[in-house]
Short mmCIF file of C-alpha atoms in Angstrom, two decimals:
data_model
loop_
_atom_site.label_atom_id
_atom_site.label_comp_id
_atom_site.label_asym_id
_atom_site.label_seq_id
_atom_site.Cartn_x
_atom_site.Cartn_y
_atom_site.Cartn_z
CA UNK A 24 88.96 100.30 128.57
CA UNK A 25 90.76 102.81 126.48
CA UNK A 26 94.12 104.05 127.98
CA UNK A 27 94.16 107.54 126.59
CA UNK A 28 96.95 109.81 128.11
CA UNK A 29 96.66 113.66 128.36
CA UNK A 30 98.33 114.08 125.04
CA UNK A 31 95.15 112.58 123.25
CA UNK A 32 93.13 115.32 124.99
CA UNK A 33 94.57 117.72 122.50
CA UNK A 34 93.19 115.64 119.80
CA UNK A 35 89.87 114.97 121.37
CA UNK A 36 88.44 118.26 120.87
CA UNK A 37 89.25 118.46 117.20
CA UNK A 38 86.34 117.57 114.85
CA UNK A 39 87.67 117.68 111.28
CA UNK A 40 90.57 119.11 109.33
CA UNK A 41 90.41 119.10 105.52
CA UNK A 42 92.75 120.38 102.93
CA UNK A 43 92.34 119.97 99.02
CA UNK A 44 94.77 118.32 96.86
CA UNK A 45 94.98 117.89 93.13
CA UNK A 46 93.92 114.37 93.36
CA UNK A 47 90.95 114.10 95.96
CA UNK A 48 89.82 116.04 98.95
CA UNK A 49 91.80 114.68 101.96
CA UNK A 50 90.48 115.04 105.50
CA UNK A 51 91.29 113.59 108.87
CA UNK A 52 88.92 113.24 111.80
CA UNK A 53 90.30 112.06 115.22
CA UNK A 54 88.43 108.77 116.37
CA UNK A 55 90.32 107.57 119.42
CA UNK A 56 93.71 106.38 120.60
CA UNK A 57 95.36 104.19 123.34
CA UNK A 58 98.65 103.36 124.88
CA UNK A 59 101.33 104.85 127.10
CA UNK A 60 104.93 104.07 127.99
CA UNK A 61 105.55 100.42 129.36
CA UNK A 62 108.77 98.51 129.25
CA UNK A 63 108.17 94.90 128.91
CA UNK A 64 108.47 93.01 132.28
CA UNK A 65 109.55 89.39 131.77
CA UNK A 66 107.66 88.19 134.79
CA UNK A 67 104.44 88.68 132.90
CA UNK A 68 103.16 85.47 131.41
CA UNK A 69 103.21 84.90 127.64
CA UNK A 70 100.60 86.69 125.63
CA UNK A 71 99.43 89.01 128.48
CA UNK A 72 99.93 92.57 128.05
CA UNK A 73 100.77 94.71 131.09
CA UNK A 74 98.23 97.60 131.42
CA UNK A 75 100.53 100.14 130.69
CA UNK A 76 100.92 99.78 126.96
CA UNK A 77 103.99 100.13 124.43
CA UNK A 78 107.72 100.92 124.31
CA UNK A 79 108.29 102.86 121.18
CA UNK A 80 105.75 101.35 118.78
CA UNK A 81 107.36 101.86 115.33
CA UNK A 82 105.14 99.74 112.79
CA UNK A 83 101.61 98.79 112.34
CA UNK A 84 99.06 97.27 110.03
CA UNK A 85 95.52 96.46 110.10
CA UNK A 86 94.60 92.82 110.86
CA UNK A 87 90.90 93.47 110.25
CA UNK A 88 88.69 96.39 110.47
CA UNK A 89 88.69 96.17 114.27
CA UNK A 90 92.09 94.73 115.00
CA UNK A 91 95.65 96.12 114.55
CA UNK A 92 99.12 94.64 114.51
CA UNK A 93 101.77 96.63 116.14
CA UNK A 94 105.70 96.43 116.13
CA UNK A 95 106.34 97.08 119.90
CA UNK A 96 109.78 97.96 119.16
CA UNK A 97 111.21 98.47 122.65
CA UNK A 98 109.62 95.36 124.09
CA UNK A 99 110.94 93.04 121.29
CA UNK A 100 107.49 91.86 120.65
CA UNK A 101 104.44 92.32 118.46
CA UNK A 102 101.05 93.12 119.83
CA UNK A 103 97.66 92.20 118.37
CA UNK A 104 95.02 94.64 119.70
CA UNK A 105 91.58 95.64 119.16
CA UNK A 106 91.28 99.23 117.77
CA UNK A 107 89.68 100.22 120.99
CA UNK A 108 92.81 99.30 122.87
CA UNK A 109 91.23 96.22 124.52
CA UNK A 110 92.17 92.58 124.14
CA UNK A 111 96.03 93.06 123.35
CA UNK A 112 98.07 89.83 123.14
CA UNK A 113 101.83 89.40 122.85
CA UNK A 114 103.08 87.74 119.61
CA UNK A 115 106.55 86.31 119.43
CA UNK A 116 109.33 85.50 121.66
CA UNK A 117 111.68 87.88 123.34
CA UNK A 118 115.04 88.89 121.40
CA UNK A 119 116.63 89.72 124.61
CA UNK A 120 116.47 86.14 125.71
CA UNK A 121 117.21 84.37 122.41
CA UNK A 122 118.12 85.43 119.02
CA UNK A 123 118.23 84.14 115.47
CA UNK A 124 115.15 81.99 115.95
CA UNK A 125 111.95 81.88 114.04
CA UNK A 126 109.38 83.71 116.08
CA UNK A 127 111.70 85.45 118.21
CA UNK A 128 112.13 89.27 117.58
CA UNK A 129 114.84 91.84 118.46
CA UNK A 130 113.95 95.33 118.02
CA UNK A 131 111.06 94.58 115.27
CA UNK A 132 110.57 97.79 113.31
CA UNK A 133 108.03 97.33 110.38
CA UNK A 134 105.16 94.95 109.79
CA UNK A 135 102.77 94.17 107.08
CA UNK A 136 99.71 91.87 106.81
CA UNK A 137 99.05 89.98 103.71
CA UNK A 138 95.38 90.29 103.07
CA UNK A 139 94.96 87.14 101.12
CA UNK A 140 95.77 84.81 103.97
CA UNK A 141 96.45 86.87 107.03
CA UNK A 142 100.11 86.04 107.28
CA UNK A 143 102.37 88.95 108.41
CA UNK A 144 105.86 90.03 107.61
CA UNK A 145 108.24 91.56 110.01
CA UNK A 146 111.39 93.75 109.70
CA UNK A 147 113.21 92.20 112.50
CA UNK A 148 115.89 95.00 112.74
CA UNK A 149 118.40 93.88 115.38
CA UNK A 150 118.22 90.12 114.33
CA UNK A 151 119.23 91.37 110.98
CA UNK A 152 116.26 89.18 109.54
CA UNK A 153 112.93 89.27 107.80
CA UNK A 154 110.43 86.91 109.01
CA UNK A 155 106.92 85.82 107.66
CA UNK A 156 104.49 84.48 110.24
CA UNK A 157 101.20 83.08 111.30
CA UNK A 158 100.13 83.12 114.88
CA UNK A 159 101.90 79.88 115.43
CA UNK A 160 104.73 79.44 113.07
CA UNK A 161 107.45 81.63 111.34
CA UNK A 162 109.70 81.45 108.33
CA UNK A 163 113.15 83.12 109.06
CA UNK A 164 115.32 84.61 106.48
CA UNK A 165 118.65 86.10 107.93
CA UNK A 166 121.37 85.65 110.19
CA UNK A 167 121.02 81.85 111.06
CA UNK A 168 123.69 81.52 113.96
CA UNK A 169 123.06 82.02 117.54
CA UNK A 170 126.33 83.77 118.45
CA UNK A 171 127.34 86.73 116.23
CA UNK A 172 123.98 88.37 115.36
CA UNK A 173 125.86 90.63 112.84
CA UNK A 174 124.76 92.65 109.90
CA UNK A 175 125.81 91.14 106.51
CA UNK A 176 125.59 92.12 102.94
CA UNK A 177 125.14 88.70 101.54
CA UNK A 178 121.92 87.68 99.73
CA UNK A 179 119.23 86.85 102.13
CA UNK A 180 121.19 88.43 104.85
CA UNK A 181 120.61 92.03 106.27
CA UNK A 182 121.80 95.01 107.92
CA UNK A 183 119.28 96.51 110.21
CA UNK A 184 116.13 95.93 107.86
CA UNK A 185 113.52 98.58 108.93
CA UNK A 186 110.47 97.76 106.76
CA UNK A 187 108.55 95.15 104.59
CA UNK A 188 105.86 95.12 102.11
CA UNK A 189 103.89 92.70 99.99
CA UNK A 190 103.30 93.05 96.38
CA UNK A 191 100.01 91.83 94.57
CA UNK A 192 101.43 88.41 94.03
CA UNK A 193 102.34 87.96 97.55
CA UNK A 194 105.96 88.42 97.40
CA UNK A 195 107.90 90.16 100.19
CA UNK A 196 109.85 93.24 99.67
CA UNK A 197 112.45 93.68 102.57
CA UNK A 198 113.87 97.06 102.93
CA UNK A 199 117.57 96.30 103.75
CA UNK A 200 118.24 99.70 105.48
CA UNK A 201 121.96 99.27 106.39
CA UNK A 202 122.82 98.01 103.05
CA UNK A 203 120.83 100.54 101.08
CA UNK A 204 119.05 98.01 98.93
CA UNK A 205 115.65 96.18 98.79
CA UNK A 206 115.53 92.35 98.55
CA UNK A 207 112.60 90.66 97.01
CA UNK A 208 111.54 87.29 98.62
CA UNK A 209 109.40 84.35 97.68
CA UNK A 210 105.71 84.24 98.62
CA UNK A 211 106.09 81.63 101.35
CA UNK A 212 109.66 80.45 101.48
CA UNK A 213 111.40 83.86 101.54
CA UNK A 214 113.75 82.77 99.06
CA UNK A 215 115.78 85.76 97.48
CA UNK A 216 114.40 86.44 93.99
CA UNK A 217 116.31 89.59 93.24
CA UNK A 218 117.78 92.79 94.66
CA UNK A 219 117.53 96.45 93.50
CA UNK A 220 118.61 99.87 94.78
CA UNK A 221 122.01 101.10 96.08
CA UNK A 222 123.22 103.78 98.31
CA UNK A 223 123.57 107.42 97.19
CA UNK A 224 121.34 110.51 96.58
CA UNK A 225 120.47 110.14 92.73
CA UNK A 226 117.29 108.76 91.39
CA UNK A 227 117.44 105.03 91.90
CA UNK A 228 119.54 105.35 95.03
CA UNK A 229 118.67 105.51 98.73
CA UNK A 230 120.36 106.69 101.79
CA UNK A 231 119.19 105.07 105.13
CA UNK A 232 115.47 104.35 103.71
CA UNK A 233 113.28 103.20 106.40
CA UNK A 234 109.74 102.86 104.76
CA UNK A 235 108.49 100.95 101.88
CA UNK A 236 105.12 100.04 100.14
CA UNK A 237 104.06 98.49 96.86
CA UNK A 238 100.89 99.62 95.08
CA UNK A 239 98.55 97.43 92.93
CA UNK A 240 100.55 98.25 89.86
CA UNK A 241 103.68 97.05 91.27
CA UNK A 242 105.28 100.60 91.84
CA UNK A 243 107.66 100.64 94.86
CA UNK A 244 107.20 103.58 97.04
CA UNK A 245 110.10 104.40 99.26
CA UNK A 246 110.55 106.61 102.26
CA UNK A 247 114.18 107.71 101.49
CA UNK A 248 114.88 108.79 104.90
CA UNK A 249 118.42 110.11 104.50
CA UNK A 250 117.63 112.06 101.35
CA UNK A 251 114.37 113.70 102.91
CA UNK A 252 112.07 112.45 100.04
CA UNK A 253 109.74 109.92 98.62
CA UNK A 254 110.80 107.75 95.52
CA UNK A 255 108.49 105.80 93.37
CA UNK A 256 110.41 103.18 91.54
CA UNK A 257 110.04 99.92 89.50
CA UNK A 258 112.36 97.11 90.04
CA UNK A 259 114.56 98.23 87.22
CA UNK A 260 115.38 101.34 89.21
CA UNK A 261 113.48 103.67 86.93
CA UNK A 262 112.44 106.24 89.51
CA UNK A 263 110.77 109.59 90.12
CA UNK A 264 110.86 111.30 93.37
CA UNK A 265 109.34 114.29 95.25
CA UNK A 266 110.22 115.94 98.54
CA UNK A 267 113.43 117.37 99.79
CA UNK A 268 114.48 118.55 103.33
CA UNK A 269 112.12 121.28 104.81
CA UNK A 270 108.80 121.82 106.68
CA UNK A 271 106.63 123.04 103.68
CA UNK A 272 103.95 120.75 102.28
CA UNK A 273 105.55 118.10 100.23
CA UNK A 274 108.91 118.51 101.95
CA UNK A 275 110.32 116.13 104.89
CA UNK A 276 112.46 115.70 107.52
CA UNK A 277 113.61 112.20 107.93
CA UNK A 278 110.33 110.37 106.74
CA UNK A 279 110.07 106.81 108.14
CA UNK A 280 106.61 105.20 107.54
CA UNK A 281 105.01 105.01 104.12
CA UNK A 282 101.70 103.81 102.93
CA UNK A 283 99.59 103.67 99.60
CA UNK A 284 95.75 103.43 100.04
CA UNK A 285 93.16 102.30 97.47
CA UNK A 286 92.70 105.67 96.17
CA UNK A 287 96.40 105.88 95.26
CA UNK A 288 97.33 108.46 97.85
CA UNK A 289 100.69 108.13 99.37
CA UNK A 290 100.73 108.46 103.27
CA UNK A 291 103.89 109.54 104.92
CA UNK A 292 105.04 109.68 108.56
CA UNK A 293 107.15 112.60 108.37
CA UNK A 294 108.89 111.74 111.44
CA UNK A 295 111.22 114.73 112.01
CA UNK A 296 108.55 117.28 111.36
CA UNK A 297 106.21 115.53 113.84
CA UNK A 298 103.23 115.25 111.18
CA UNK A 299 101.63 113.17 108.66
CA UNK A 300 101.29 113.90 104.95
CA UNK A 301 98.89 112.56 102.51
CA UNK A 302 100.33 113.09 98.75
CA UNK A 303 99.59 112.47 95.25
CA UNK A 304 102.28 110.75 93.01
CA UNK A 305 103.45 114.15 91.89
CA UNK A 306 104.05 115.46 95.32
CA UNK A 307 100.95 117.54 95.97
CA UNK A 308 100.53 116.96 99.73
CA UNK A 309 98.06 117.50 102.51
CA UNK A 310 99.65 118.04 105.90
CA UNK A 311 98.18 117.11 109.35
CA UNK A 312 100.06 118.13 112.36
CA UNK A 313 101.26 121.62 111.80
CA UNK A 314 99.08 124.10 113.40
CA UNK A 315 95.83 122.42 112.67
CA UNK A 316 95.21 120.97 116.23
CA UNK A 317 96.65 117.47 115.62
CA UNK A 318 99.50 116.51 117.85
CA UNK A 319 102.03 113.96 116.76
CA UNK A 320 105.30 113.03 118.46
CA UNK A 321 107.85 111.53 116.01
CA UNK A 322 105.33 109.31 114.30
CA UNK A 323 107.01 106.20 112.63
CA UNK A 324 104.24 104.59 110.55
CA UNK A 325 100.67 105.05 109.21
CA UNK A 326 98.42 102.45 107.87
CA UNK A 327 94.95 102.86 106.07
CA UNK A 328 92.11 100.50 106.20
CA UNK A 329 89.88 100.26 102.99
CA UNK A 330 86.80 101.58 105.22
CA UNK A 331 88.68 104.76 105.70
CA UNK A 332 90.25 104.29 109.28
CA UNK A 333 93.87 105.56 109.39
CA UNK A 334 96.20 104.28 112.17
CA UNK A 335 99.33 106.06 113.21
CA UNK A 336 102.15 104.87 115.26
CA UNK A 337 102.76 107.88 117.60
CA UNK A 338 106.05 106.50 118.59
CA UNK A 339 107.78 108.68 121.25
CA UNK A 340 104.29 109.11 122.93
CA UNK A 341 103.96 105.30 123.07
CA UNK A 342 100.44 105.65 121.51
CA UNK A 343 98.28 104.34 118.51
CA UNK A 344 96.10 106.85 117.17
CA UNK A 345 92.94 106.34 114.93
CA UNK A 346 91.34 108.85 112.41
CA UNK A 347 88.73 108.68 109.80
CA UNK A 348 89.34 109.75 106.09
CA UNK A 349 87.28 109.36 103.00
CA UNK A 350 86.19 105.73 102.25
CA UNK A 351 84.47 106.77 99.08
CA UNK A 352 86.09 104.88 96.03
CA UNK A 353 87.98 102.53 98.33
CA UNK A 354 88.08 99.24 96.64
CA UNK A 355 89.35 96.50 98.72
CA UNK A 356 92.62 95.39 97.43
CA UNK A 357 92.66 91.62 97.00
CA UNK A 358 96.37 91.72 97.55
CA UNK A 359 98.40 93.69 99.70
CA UNK A 360 98.97 97.14 101.48
#
């Protein structure tokens, strides 16, 4: 059964909100949601979810049209759930009981599923690592010791990575948040292929960035959190940007999650403003969550399925929310994100 808290009741009476943009009419219709606060209790058997739900879900992506993968940050786990909230399963070991090992997570923050083969990448924040996993095995790139678990600026090492994305070739882009850079990793072995970006506030620089996506053309879209903007860059650091700190449409307050859908729209979890925005590449944005009946509580991520289902990690409320947007024109991306 769905576990829908009282906060979801505010959404349930909402039928449809629609705002125009220069690129496409953007609408959201609330479908359902599940989850509530539940610290992980070690006495539960592996792969069994306590009925209470999540502890600060921070990242998510669709495994299929009816299943969602969630980074359950506070529980040091991933969860694989039906979008109805049923049949949730734990994935991964617990970072509180063993670190620096493949398949063991310590504060996993961002996740992404590779559509071509179902493998998923994890930004394993407090292990200072990126992992690439199937349901049974993982490849680990990061701190390989079992004692220090420290951030590092060396190639293939990390400082609090917060998000990951696949490009159309299946390479992994790891957002190395503490080092203000992006590392590009090999398709299956996570070998370091290159790095780009650096700290700062100019174009081609980032400050504590926490969200990343890659579109079909290889354009890297970054939630530049500390600079309160969205940057669109190639790997040579040729960038454009939109945003700035504020609460008007197209402005942001510490954005975290970012997604690009098959229509080319950029979806942003505008975390500090407690809202979601859907934007064109030039910053013409549709706002959801500001006086329109939608209730978000520090959302950290957003994912869009090609069928038009939108999932939001409503982090501070420990919920996953689902909406419907336009599916017309969606072409399933043979690749990624």
